[in-house]
GROMACS .gro file of N, CA and C in nm:
model
  465
    1UNK      N    1   5.410  -5.330  -2.450
    1UNK     CA    2   5.270  -5.324  -2.420
    1UNK      C    3   5.189  -5.338  -2.549
    2UNK      N    4   5.088  -5.420  -2.548
    2UNK     CA    5   5.004  -5.442  -2.664
    2UNK      C    6   4.899  -5.333  -2.676
    3UNK      N    7   4.884  -5.279  -2.797
    3UNK     CA    8   4.782  -5.176  -2.820
    3UNK      C    9   4.647  -5.243  -2.837
    4UNK      N   10   4.544  -5.185  -2.780
    4UNK     CA   11   4.409  -5.237  -2.793
    4UNK      C   12   4.339  -5.184  -2.917
    5UNK      N   13   4.378  -5.064  -2.962
    5UNK     CA   14   4.322  -5.008  -3.084
    5UNK      C   15   4.436  -4.962  -3.173
    6UNK      N   16   4.410  -4.965  -3.302
    6UNK     CA   17   4.511  -4.915  -3.396
    6UNK      C   18   4.519  -4.763  -3.384
    7UNK      N   19   4.638  -4.711  -3.387
    7UNK     CA   20   4.657  -4.567  -3.378
    7UNK      C   21   4.787  -4.527  -3.447
    8UNK      N   22   4.799  -4.401  -3.477
    8UNK     CA   23   4.925  -4.349  -3.530
    8UNK      C   24   5.033  -4.358  -3.424
    9UNK      N   25   5.155  -4.376  -3.469
    9UNK     CA   26   5.270  -4.374  -3.379
    9UNK      C   27   5.342  -4.241  -3.394
   10UNK      N   28   5.433  -4.215  -3.304
   10UNK     CA   29   5.515  -4.095  -3.315
   10UNK      C   30   5.598  -4.101  -3.443
   11UNK      N   31   5.645  -4.219  -3.480
   11UNK     CA   32   5.720  -4.233  -3.605
   11UNK      C   33   5.635  -4.195  -3.726
   12UNK      N   34   5.510  -4.241  -3.728
   12UNK     CA   35   5.418  -4.202  -3.836
   12UNK      C   36   5.403  -4.051  -3.839
   13UNK      N   37   5.380  -3.993  -3.723
   13UNK     CA   38   5.356  -3.849  -3.713
   13UNK      C   39   5.476  -3.769  -3.763
   14UNK      N   40   5.595  -3.814  -3.730
   14UNK     CA   41   5.715  -3.742  -3.776
   14UNK      C   42   5.726  -3.745  -3.928
   15UNK      N   43   5.696  -3.861  -3.989
   15UNK     CA   44   5.696  -3.870  -4.136
   15UNK      C   45   5.591  -3.775  -4.195
   16UNK      N   46   5.475  -3.774  -4.134
   16UNK     CA   47   5.366  -3.689  -4.181
   16UNK      C   48   5.404  -3.541  -4.173
   17UNK      N   49   5.461  -3.501  -4.062
   17UNK     CA   50   5.500  -3.360  -4.046
   17UNK      C   51   5.607  -3.320  -4.147
   18UNK      N   52   5.701  -3.408  -4.171
   18UNK     CA   53   5.807  -3.379  -4.267
   18UNK      C   54   5.749  -3.356  -4.407
   19UNK      N   55   5.658  -3.442  -4.448
   19UNK     CA   56   5.596  -3.428  -4.580
   19UNK      C   57   5.510  -3.302  -4.587
   20UNK      N   58   5.439  -3.274  -4.480
   20UNK     CA   59   5.355  -3.154  -4.477
   20UNK      C   60   5.441  -3.027  -4.484
   21UNK      N   61   5.553  -3.028  -4.414
   21UNK     CA   62   5.643  -2.911  -4.420
   21UNK      C   63   5.697  -2.891  -4.560
   22UNK      N   64   5.728  -2.999  -4.629
   22UNK     CA   65   5.778  -2.988  -4.766
   22UNK      C   66   5.671  -2.927  -4.857
   23UNK      N   67   5.546  -2.968  -4.838
   23UNK     CA   68   5.437  -2.911  -4.918
   23UNK      C   69   5.418  -2.763  -4.884
   24UNK      N   70   5.425  -2.729  -4.758
   24UNK     CA   71   5.412  -2.589  -4.716
   24UNK      C   72   5.521  -2.503  -4.781
   25UNK      N   73   5.640  -2.559  -4.794
   25UNK     CA   74   5.751  -2.486  -4.857
   25UNK      C   75   5.719  -2.452  -5.002
   26UNK      N   76   5.644  -2.539  -5.070
   26UNK     CA   77   5.605  -2.511  -5.209
   26UNK      C   78   5.519  -2.385  -5.217
   27UNK      N   79   5.443  -2.358  -5.113
   27UNK     CA   80   5.357  -2.240  -5.109
   27UNK      C   81   5.430  -2.118  -5.051
   28UNK      N   82   5.550  -2.141  -4.997
   28UNK     CA   83   5.628  -2.035  -4.932
   28UNK      C   84   5.548  -1.970  -4.819
   29UNK      N   85   5.479  -2.056  -4.743
   29UNK     CA   86   5.400  -2.011  -4.628
   29UNK      C   87   5.446  -2.089  -4.506
   30UNK      N   88   5.468  -2.019  -4.395
   30UNK     CA   89   5.503  -2.086  -4.270
   30UNK      C   90   5.376  -2.144  -4.209
   31UNK      N   91   5.378  -2.273  -4.180
   31UNK     CA   92   5.259  -2.346  -4.136
   31UNK      C   93   5.266  -2.393  -3.992
   32UNK      N   94   5.147  -2.416  -3.937
   32UNK     CA   95   5.127  -2.490  -3.813
   32UNK      C   96   5.060  -2.620  -3.853
   33UNK      N   97   5.114  -2.734  -3.806
   33UNK     CA   98   5.063  -2.865  -3.847
   33UNK      C   99   5.055  -2.953  -3.723
   34UNK      N  100   4.940  -3.017  -3.705
   34UNK     CA  101   4.917  -3.102  -3.588
   34UNK      C  102   4.877  -3.242  -3.630
   35UNK      N  103   4.922  -3.341  -3.554
   35UNK     CA  104   4.883  -3.480  -3.575
   35UNK      C  105   4.829  -3.533  -3.443
   36UNK      N  106   4.709  -3.593  -3.449
   36UNK     CA  107   4.649  -3.653  -3.331
   36UNK      C  108   4.633  -3.803  -3.351
   37UNK      N  109   4.626  -3.875  -3.240
   37UNK     CA  110   4.611  -4.021  -3.246
   37UNK      C  111   4.463  -4.059  -3.257
   38UNK      N  112   4.436  -4.188  -3.248
   38UNK     CA  113   4.299  -4.239  -3.262
   38UNK      C  114   4.205  -4.184  -3.157
   39UNK      N  115   4.258  -4.144  -3.044
   39UNK     CA  116   4.176  -4.086  -2.938
   39UNK      C  117   4.159  -3.936  -2.950
   40UNK      N  118   4.221  -3.876  -3.052
   40UNK     CA  119   4.213  -3.732  -3.071
   40UNK      C  120   4.311  -3.654  -2.987
   41UNK      N  121   4.413  -3.722  -2.934
   41UNK     CA  122   4.514  -3.657  -2.850
   41UNK      C  123   4.636  -3.619  -2.933
   42UNK      N  124   4.686  -3.501  -2.911
   42UNK     CA  125   4.802  -3.451  -2.984
   42UNK      C  126   4.922  -3.541  -2.962
   43UNK      N  127   4.983  -3.587  -3.073
   43UNK     CA  128   5.107  -3.664  -3.060
   43UNK      C  129   5.226  -3.594  -3.124
   44UNK      N  130   5.200  -3.500  -3.214
   44UNK     CA  131   5.311  -3.426  -3.274
   44UNK      C  132   5.257  -3.295  -3.332
   45UNK      N  133   5.341  -3.193  -3.325
   45UNK     CA  134   5.302  -3.062  -3.374
   45UNK      C  135   5.427  -2.990  -3.420
   46UNK      N  136   5.413  -2.912  -3.526
   46UNK     CA  137   5.523  -2.826  -3.568
   46UNK      C  138   5.467  -2.687  -3.598
   47UNK      N  139   5.539  -2.589  -3.548
   47UNK     CA  140   5.512  -2.449  -3.583
   47UNK      C  141   5.636  -2.401  -3.654
   48UNK      N  142   5.623  -2.382  -3.785
   48UNK     CA  143   5.737  -2.335  -3.862
   48UNK      C  144   5.769  -2.191  -3.822
   49UNK      N  145   5.894  -2.153  -3.843
   49UNK     CA  146   5.937  -2.017  -3.811
   49UNK      C  147   5.843  -1.916  -3.877
   50UNK      N  148   5.799  -1.821  -3.800
   50UNK     CA  149   5.712  -1.712  -3.846
   50UNK      C  150   5.569  -1.754  -3.879
   51UNK      N  151   5.529  -1.876  -3.845
   51UNK     CA  152   5.390  -1.917  -3.867
   51UNK      C  153   5.299  -1.833  -3.778
   52UNK      N  154   5.181  -1.806  -3.826
   52UNK     CA  155   5.086  -1.724  -3.752
   52UNK      C  156   5.053  -1.787  -3.617
   53UNK      N  157   5.060  -1.707  -3.513
   53UNK     CA  158   5.031  -1.756  -3.379
   53UNK      C  159   4.885  -1.802  -3.370
   54UNK      N  160   4.795  -1.730  -3.433
   54UNK     CA  161   4.654  -1.766  -3.429
   54UNK      C  162   4.622  -1.897  -3.497
   55UNK      N  163   4.711  -1.943  -3.583
   55UNK     CA  164   4.689  -2.070  -3.653
   55UNK      C  165   4.730  -2.192  -3.571
   56UNK      N  166   4.802  -2.171  -3.461
   56UNK     CA  167   4.842  -2.284  -3.377
   56UNK      C  168   4.718  -2.360  -3.332
   57UNK      N  169   4.628  -2.288  -3.269
   57UNK     CA  170   4.506  -2.348  -3.217
   57UNK      C  171   4.419  -2.405  -3.329
   58UNK      N  172   4.412  -2.335  -3.442
   58UNK     CA  173   4.332  -2.383  -3.554
   58UNK      C  174   4.383  -2.517  -3.607
   59UNK      N  175   4.514  -2.531  -3.621
   59UNK     CA  176   4.569  -2.657  -3.671
   59UNK      C  177   4.535  -2.773  -3.578
   60UNK      N  178   4.555  -2.751  -3.449
   60UNK     CA  179   4.526  -2.856  -3.351
   60UNK      C  180   4.377  -2.889  -3.352
   61UNK      N  181   4.292  -2.787  -3.352
   61UNK     CA  182   4.148  -2.811  -3.347
   61UNK      C  183   4.095  -2.872  -3.476
   62UNK      N  184   4.158  -2.844  -3.590
   62UNK     CA  185   4.117  -2.911  -3.714
   62UNK      C  186   4.141  -3.061  -3.703
   63UNK      N  187   4.257  -3.098  -3.651
   63UNK     CA  188   4.287  -3.240  -3.634
   63UNK      C  189   4.191  -3.305  -3.535
   64UNK      N  190   4.169  -3.240  -3.423
   64UNK     CA  191   4.079  -3.295  -3.320
   64UNK      C  192   3.935  -3.303  -3.373
   65UNK      N  193   3.889  -3.198  -3.442
   65UNK     CA  194   3.754  -3.199  -3.500
   65UNK      C  195   3.737  -3.317  -3.595
   66UNK      N  196   3.836  -3.339  -3.679
   66UNK     CA  197   3.830  -3.452  -3.772
   66UNK      C  198   3.811  -3.582  -3.696
   67UNK      N  199   3.885  -3.598  -3.588
   67UNK     CA  200   3.874  -3.722  -3.510
   67UNK      C  201   3.743  -3.729  -3.433
   68UNK      N  202   3.696  -3.618  -3.380
   68UNK     CA  203   3.570  -3.619  -3.305
   68UNK      C  204   3.452  -3.663  -3.390
   69UNK      N  205   3.450  -3.618  -3.516
   69UNK     CA  206   3.334  -3.643  -3.601
   69UNK      C  207   3.363  -3.738  -3.717
   70UNK      N  208   3.486  -3.786  -3.726
   70UNK     CA  209   3.524  -3.880  -3.833
   70UNK      C  210   3.492  -3.825  -3.971
   71UNK      N  211   3.519  -3.697  -3.990
   71UNK     CA  212   3.493  -3.629  -4.116
   71UNK      C  213   3.607  -3.534  -4.149
   72UNK      N  214   3.632  -3.516  -4.277
   72UNK     CA  215   3.722  -3.409  -4.321
   72UNK      C  216   3.656  -3.278  -4.280
   73UNK      N  217   3.736  -3.181  -4.238
   73UNK     CA  218   3.675  -3.056  -4.192
   73UNK      C  219   3.608  -2.980  -4.305
   74UNK      N  220   3.657  -2.990  -4.428
   74UNK     CA  221   3.589  -2.920  -4.538
   74UNK      C  222   3.454  -2.984  -4.567
   75UNK      N  223   3.442  -3.115  -4.552
   75UNK     CA  224   3.314  -3.183  -4.571
   75UNK      C  225   3.219  -3.146  -4.456
   76UNK      N  226   3.270  -3.143  -4.335
   76UNK     CA  227   3.190  -3.105  -4.219
   76UNK      C  228   3.138  -2.962  -4.236
   77UNK      N  229   3.220  -2.875  -4.294
   77UNK     CA  230   3.178  -2.736  -4.317
   77UNK      C  231   3.054  -2.730  -4.406
   78UNK      N  232   3.047  -2.815  -4.507
   78UNK     CA  233   2.930  -2.817  -4.595
   78UNK      C  234   2.804  -2.857  -4.518
   79UNK      N  235   2.820  -2.951  -4.427
   79UNK     CA  236   2.706  -3.000  -4.348
   79UNK      C  237   2.665  -2.901  -4.239
   80UNK      N  238   2.750  -2.803  -4.211
   80UNK     CA  239   2.726  -2.708  -4.102
   80UNK      C  240   2.668  -2.575  -4.150
   81UNK      N  241   2.635  -2.566  -4.277
   81UNK     CA  242   2.578  -2.442  -4.330
   81UNK      C  243   2.431  -2.429  -4.290
   82UNK      N  244   2.378  -2.307  -4.286
   82UNK     CA  245   2.236  -2.288  -4.252
   82UNK      C  246   2.147  -2.377  -4.339
   83UNK      N  247   2.054  -2.445  -4.274
   83UNK     CA  248   1.962  -2.534  -4.344
   83UNK      C  249   2.014  -2.676  -4.361
   84UNK      N  250   2.141  -2.698  -4.330
   84UNK     CA  251   2.199  -2.832  -4.342
   84UNK      C  252   2.189  -2.904  -4.207
   85UNK      N  253   2.206  -3.038  -4.208
   85UNK     CA  254   2.179  -3.116  -4.087
   85UNK      C  255   2.269  -3.088  -3.967
   86UNK      N  256   2.387  -3.034  -3.988
   86UNK     CA  257   2.477  -3.009  -3.875
   86UNK      C  258   2.498  -2.861  -3.847
   87UNK      N  259   2.403  -2.778  -3.891
   87UNK     CA  260   2.415  -2.635  -3.865
   87UNK      C  261   2.432  -2.610  -3.716
   88UNK      N  262   2.534  -2.533  -3.680
   88UNK     CA  263   2.562  -2.500  -3.541
   88UNK      C  264   2.661  -2.593  -3.473
   89UNK      N  265   2.707  -2.696  -3.544
   89UNK     CA  266   2.799  -2.792  -3.481
   89UNK      C  267   2.928  -2.726  -3.434
   90UNK      N  268   2.966  -2.617  -3.500
   90UNK     CA  269   3.088  -2.547  -3.461
   90UNK      C  270   3.077  -2.484  -3.322
   91UNK      N  271   2.957  -2.479  -3.267
   91UNK     CA  272   2.938  -2.428  -3.131
   91UNK      C  273   2.943  -2.540  -3.027
   92UNK      N  274   2.951  -2.664  -3.073
   92UNK     CA  275   2.954  -2.777  -2.979
   92UNK      C  276   3.094  -2.795  -2.920
   93UNK      N  277   3.105  -2.883  -2.825
   93UNK     CA  278   3.233  -2.914  -2.762
   93UNK      C  279   3.302  -2.788  -2.712
   94UNK      N  280   3.225  -2.706  -2.642
   94UNK     CA  281   3.274  -2.580  -2.586
   94UNK      C  282   3.333  -2.487  -2.692
   95UNK      N  283   3.279  -2.494  -2.814
   95UNK     CA  284   3.326  -2.407  -2.921
   95UNK      C  285   3.460  -2.447  -2.979
   96UNK      N  286   3.504  -2.568  -2.952
   96UNK     CA  287   3.635  -2.614  -2.998
   96UNK      C  288   3.632  -2.683  -3.134
   97UNK      N  289   3.519  -2.680  -3.202
   97UNK     CA  290   3.506  -2.743  -3.333
   97UNK      C  291   3.544  -2.642  -3.441
   98UNK      N  292   3.634  -2.681  -3.529
   98UNK     CA  293   3.677  -2.595  -3.640
   98UNK      C  294   3.633  -2.660  -3.770
   99UNK      N  295   3.559  -2.585  -3.851
   99UNK     CA  296   3.505  -2.642  -3.975
   99UNK      C  297   3.564  -2.578  -4.100
  100UNK      N  298   3.684  -2.525  -4.090
  100UNK     CA  299   3.757  -2.480  -4.209
  100UNK      C  300   3.832  -2.600  -4.266
  101UNK      N  301   3.847  -2.607  -4.396
  101UNK     CA  302   3.923  -2.715  -4.457
  101UNK      C  303   4.066  -2.717  -4.405
  102UNK      N  304   4.123  -2.838  -4.403
  102UNK     CA  305   4.260  -2.855  -4.356
  102UNK      C  306   4.272  -2.961  -4.249
  103UNK      N  307   4.160  -3.023  -4.212
  103UNK     CA  308   4.162  -3.136  -4.119
  103UNK      C  309   4.127  -3.262  -4.196
  104UNK      N  310   4.214  -3.361  -4.191
  104UNK     CA  311   4.193  -3.486  -4.265
  104UNK      C  312   4.212  -3.607  -4.175
  105UNK      N  313   4.131  -3.712  -4.198
  105UNK     CA  314   4.148  -3.836  -4.123
  105UNK      C  315   4.264  -3.917  -4.177
  106UNK      N  316   4.316  -4.003  -4.093
  106UNK     CA  317   4.418  -4.099  -4.134
  106UNK      C  318   4.357  -4.237  -4.112
  107UNK      N  319   4.348  -4.314  -4.220
  107UNK     CA  320   4.281  -4.443  -4.216
  107UNK      C  321   4.380  -4.554  -4.250
  108UNK      N  322   4.376  -4.660  -4.172
  108UNK     CA  323   4.458  -4.778  -4.200
  108UNK      C  324   4.368  -4.901  -4.187
  109UNK      N  325   4.367  -4.984  -4.290
  109UNK     CA  326   4.287  -5.107  -4.289
  109UNK      C  327   4.141  -5.079  -4.251
  110UNK      N  328   4.087  -4.970  -4.301
  110UNK     CA  329   3.948  -4.937  -4.277
  110UNK      C  330   3.918  -4.874  -4.142
  111UNK      N  331   4.020  -4.850  -4.062
  111UNK     CA  332   4.001  -4.791  -3.929
  111UNK      C  333   4.064  -4.653  -3.923
  112UNK      N  334   3.992  -4.559  -3.865
  112UNK     CA  335   4.048  -4.426  -3.846
  112UNK      C  336   4.147  -4.433  -3.730
  113UNK      N  337   4.272  -4.403  -3.759
  113UNK     CA  338   4.378  -4.418  -3.659
  113UNK      C  339   4.436  -4.285  -3.612
  114UNK      N  340   4.381  -4.176  -3.662
  114UNK     CA  341   4.429  -4.045  -3.624
  114UNK      C  342   4.383  -3.941  -3.723
  115UNK      N  343   4.440  -3.822  -3.711
  115UNK     CA  344   4.403  -3.713  -3.801
  115UNK      C  345   4.514  -3.610  -3.803
  116UNK      N  346   4.509  -3.526  -3.905
  116UNK     CA  347   4.606  -3.418  -3.919
  116UNK      C  348   4.530  -3.288  -3.942
  117UNK      N  349   4.585  -3.179  -3.893
  117UNK     CA  350   4.529  -3.047  -3.916
  117UNK      C  351   4.640  -2.953  -3.959
  118UNK      N  352   4.611  -2.871  -4.060
  118UNK     CA  353   4.710  -2.774  -4.109
  118UNK      C  354   4.642  -2.638  -4.120
  119UNK      N  355   4.715  -2.534  -4.081
  119UNK     CA  356   4.657  -2.400  -4.086
  119UNK      C  357   4.765  -2.296  -4.113
  120UNK      N  358   4.735  -2.206  -4.207
  120UNK     CA  359   4.817  -2.089  -4.236
  120UNK      C  360   4.780  -2.024  -4.368
  121UNK      N  361   4.742  -2.104  -4.468
  121UNK     CA  362   4.715  -2.050  -4.600
  121UNK      C  363   4.566  -2.045  -4.630
  122UNK      N  364   4.534  -2.054  -4.759
  122UNK     CA  365   4.394  -2.063  -4.800
  122UNK      C  366   4.341  -2.202  -4.763
  123UNK      N  367   4.211  -2.219  -4.770
  123UNK     CA  368   4.153  -2.351  -4.743
  123UNK      C  369   4.215  -2.455  -4.835
  124UNK      N  370   4.229  -2.423  -4.962
  124UNK     CA  371   4.285  -2.518  -5.058
  124UNK      C  372   4.429  -2.553  -5.023
  125UNK      N  373   4.508  -2.454  -4.982
  125UNK     CA  374   4.646  -2.480  -4.943
  125UNK      C  375   4.652  -2.563  -4.815
  126UNK      N  376   4.567  -2.532  -4.720
  126UNK     CA  377   4.564  -2.610  -4.595
  126UNK      C  378   4.530  -2.756  -4.623
  127UNK      N  379   4.434  -2.780  -4.712
  127UNK     CA  380   4.398  -2.917  -4.749
  127UNK      C  381   4.516  -2.985  -4.816
  128UNK      N  382   4.584  -2.916  -4.905
  128UNK     CA  383   4.699  -2.976  -4.975
  128UNK      C  384   4.811  -3.012  -4.878
  129UNK      N  385   4.837  -2.926  -4.781
  129UNK     CA  386   4.941  -2.955  -4.682
  129UNK      C  387   4.901  -3.075  -4.597
  130UNK      N  388   4.776  -3.079  -4.554
  130UNK     CA  389   4.728  -3.194  -4.476
  130UNK      C  390   4.732  -3.322  -4.559
  131UNK      N  391   4.693  -3.312  -4.686
  131UNK     CA  392   4.695  -3.431  -4.772
  131UNK      C  393   4.837  -3.483  -4.792
  132UNK      N  394   4.934  -3.394  -4.801
  132UNK     CA  395   5.073  -3.437  -4.812
  132UNK      C  396   5.113  -3.518  -4.689
  133UNK      N  397   5.065  -3.476  -4.573
  133UNK     CA  398   5.095  -3.550  -4.450
  133UNK      C  399   5.037  -3.691  -4.456
  134UNK      N  400   4.911  -3.701  -4.495
  134UNK     CA  401   4.846  -3.832  -4.503
  134UNK      C  402   4.913  -3.919  -4.609
  135UNK      N  403   4.944  -3.860  -4.723
  135UNK     CA  404   5.007  -3.936  -4.831
  135UNK      C  405   5.145  -3.988  -4.794
  136UNK      N  406   5.209  -3.924  -4.699
  136UNK     CA  407   5.343  -3.967  -4.657
  136UNK      C  408   5.342  -4.108  -4.601
  137UNK      N  409   5.229  -4.147  -4.544
  137UNK     CA  410   5.220  -4.284  -4.494
  137UNK      C  411   5.120  -4.365  -4.577
  138UNK      N  412   5.080  -4.307  -4.692
  138UNK     CA  413   5.007  -4.377  -4.798
  138UNK      C  414   4.887  -4.455  -4.748
  139UNK      N  415   4.795  -4.387  -4.684
  139UNK     CA  416   4.682  -4.459  -4.625
  139UNK      C  417   4.544  -4.422  -4.680
  140UNK      N  418   4.526  -4.306  -4.739
  140UNK     CA  419   4.393  -4.265  -4.779
  140UNK      C  420   4.397  -4.198  -4.915
  141UNK      N  421   4.313  -4.241  -5.009
  141UNK     CA  422   4.309  -4.173  -5.137
  141UNK      C  423   4.259  -4.030  -5.121
  142UNK      N  424   4.309  -3.941  -5.204
  142UNK     CA  425   4.277  -3.799  -5.192
  142UNK      C  426   4.128  -3.770  -5.207
  143UNK      N  427   4.053  -3.854  -5.280
  143UNK     CA  428   3.912  -3.825  -5.304
  143UNK      C  429   3.818  -3.893  -5.205
  144UNK      N  430   3.869  -3.961  -5.105
  144UNK     CA  431   3.786  -4.028  -5.006
  144UNK      C  432   3.708  -3.926  -4.923
  145UNK      N  433   3.580  -3.950  -4.899
  145UNK     CA  434   3.501  -3.860  -4.815
  145UNK      C  435   3.491  -3.911  -4.673
  146UNK      N  436   3.520  -4.035  -4.647
  146UNK     CA  437   3.517  -4.097  -4.514
  146UNK      C  438   3.382  -4.085  -4.445
  147UNK      N  439   3.322  -4.195  -4.424
  147UNK     CA  440   3.201  -4.205  -4.342
  147UNK      C  441   3.094  -4.104  -4.378
  148UNK      N  442   3.055  -4.102  -4.503
  148UNK     CA  443   2.948  -4.012  -4.546
  148UNK      C  444   2.820  -4.092  -4.567
  149UNK      N  445   2.798  -4.190  -4.482
  149UNK     CA  446   2.688  -4.284  -4.501
  149UNK      C  447   2.561  -4.245  -4.427
  150UNK      N  448   2.545  -4.121  -4.390
  150UNK     CA  449   2.424  -4.081  -4.321
  150UNK      C  450   2.447  -4.052  -4.174
  151UNK      N  451   2.564  -4.087  -4.122
  151UNK     CA  452   2.592  -4.057  -3.982
  151UNK      C  453   2.586  -3.907  -3.956
  152UNK      N  454   2.607  -3.827  -4.062
  152UNK     CA  455   2.607  -3.683  -4.042
  152UNK      C  456   2.469  -3.631  -4.001
  153UNK      N  457   2.366  -3.714  -4.011
  153UNK     CA  458   2.233  -3.674  -3.968
  153UNK      C  459   2.222  -3.671  -3.816
  154UNK      N  460   2.309  -3.744  -3.749
  154UNK     CA  461   2.304  -3.757  -3.604
  154UNK      C  462   2.371  -3.637  -3.538
  155UNK      N  463   2.318  -3.587  -3.430
  155UNK     CA  464   2.381  -3.475  -3.358
  155UNK      C  465   2.437  -3.521  -3.228
   0.00000   0.00000   0.00000
């Protein structure tokens, strides 16, 4: 069957999860890591032994939030502060938006093809684990902000 839009495959997701787990091991923290496709649908998830149960939902929602708004969750968090253009966005989508760092887009040939979410450690650790996942398929530079061209003004 021919795909109509570019998206992550299960093979991509497995590579991403493996790399993310290796990064999590460097922190000696059990992680929850989610990968979603271009439509924001879960295609792969890992809950490491002893990972926090409360982080399961956070990891998945970080990935979905990234795909819903085409933004890194840490960048979205900055836009969601009082007085900023997206204040209150975390209450949208039935409260399913997570604006803690650890959600990153996956871009191929200029198209967002999915996202990853990681949850268990500090914001910085979550971002590092998610970045390891993205780097495993070598698609996005670590300093990319993705779509920061003013779309964040729209609600």
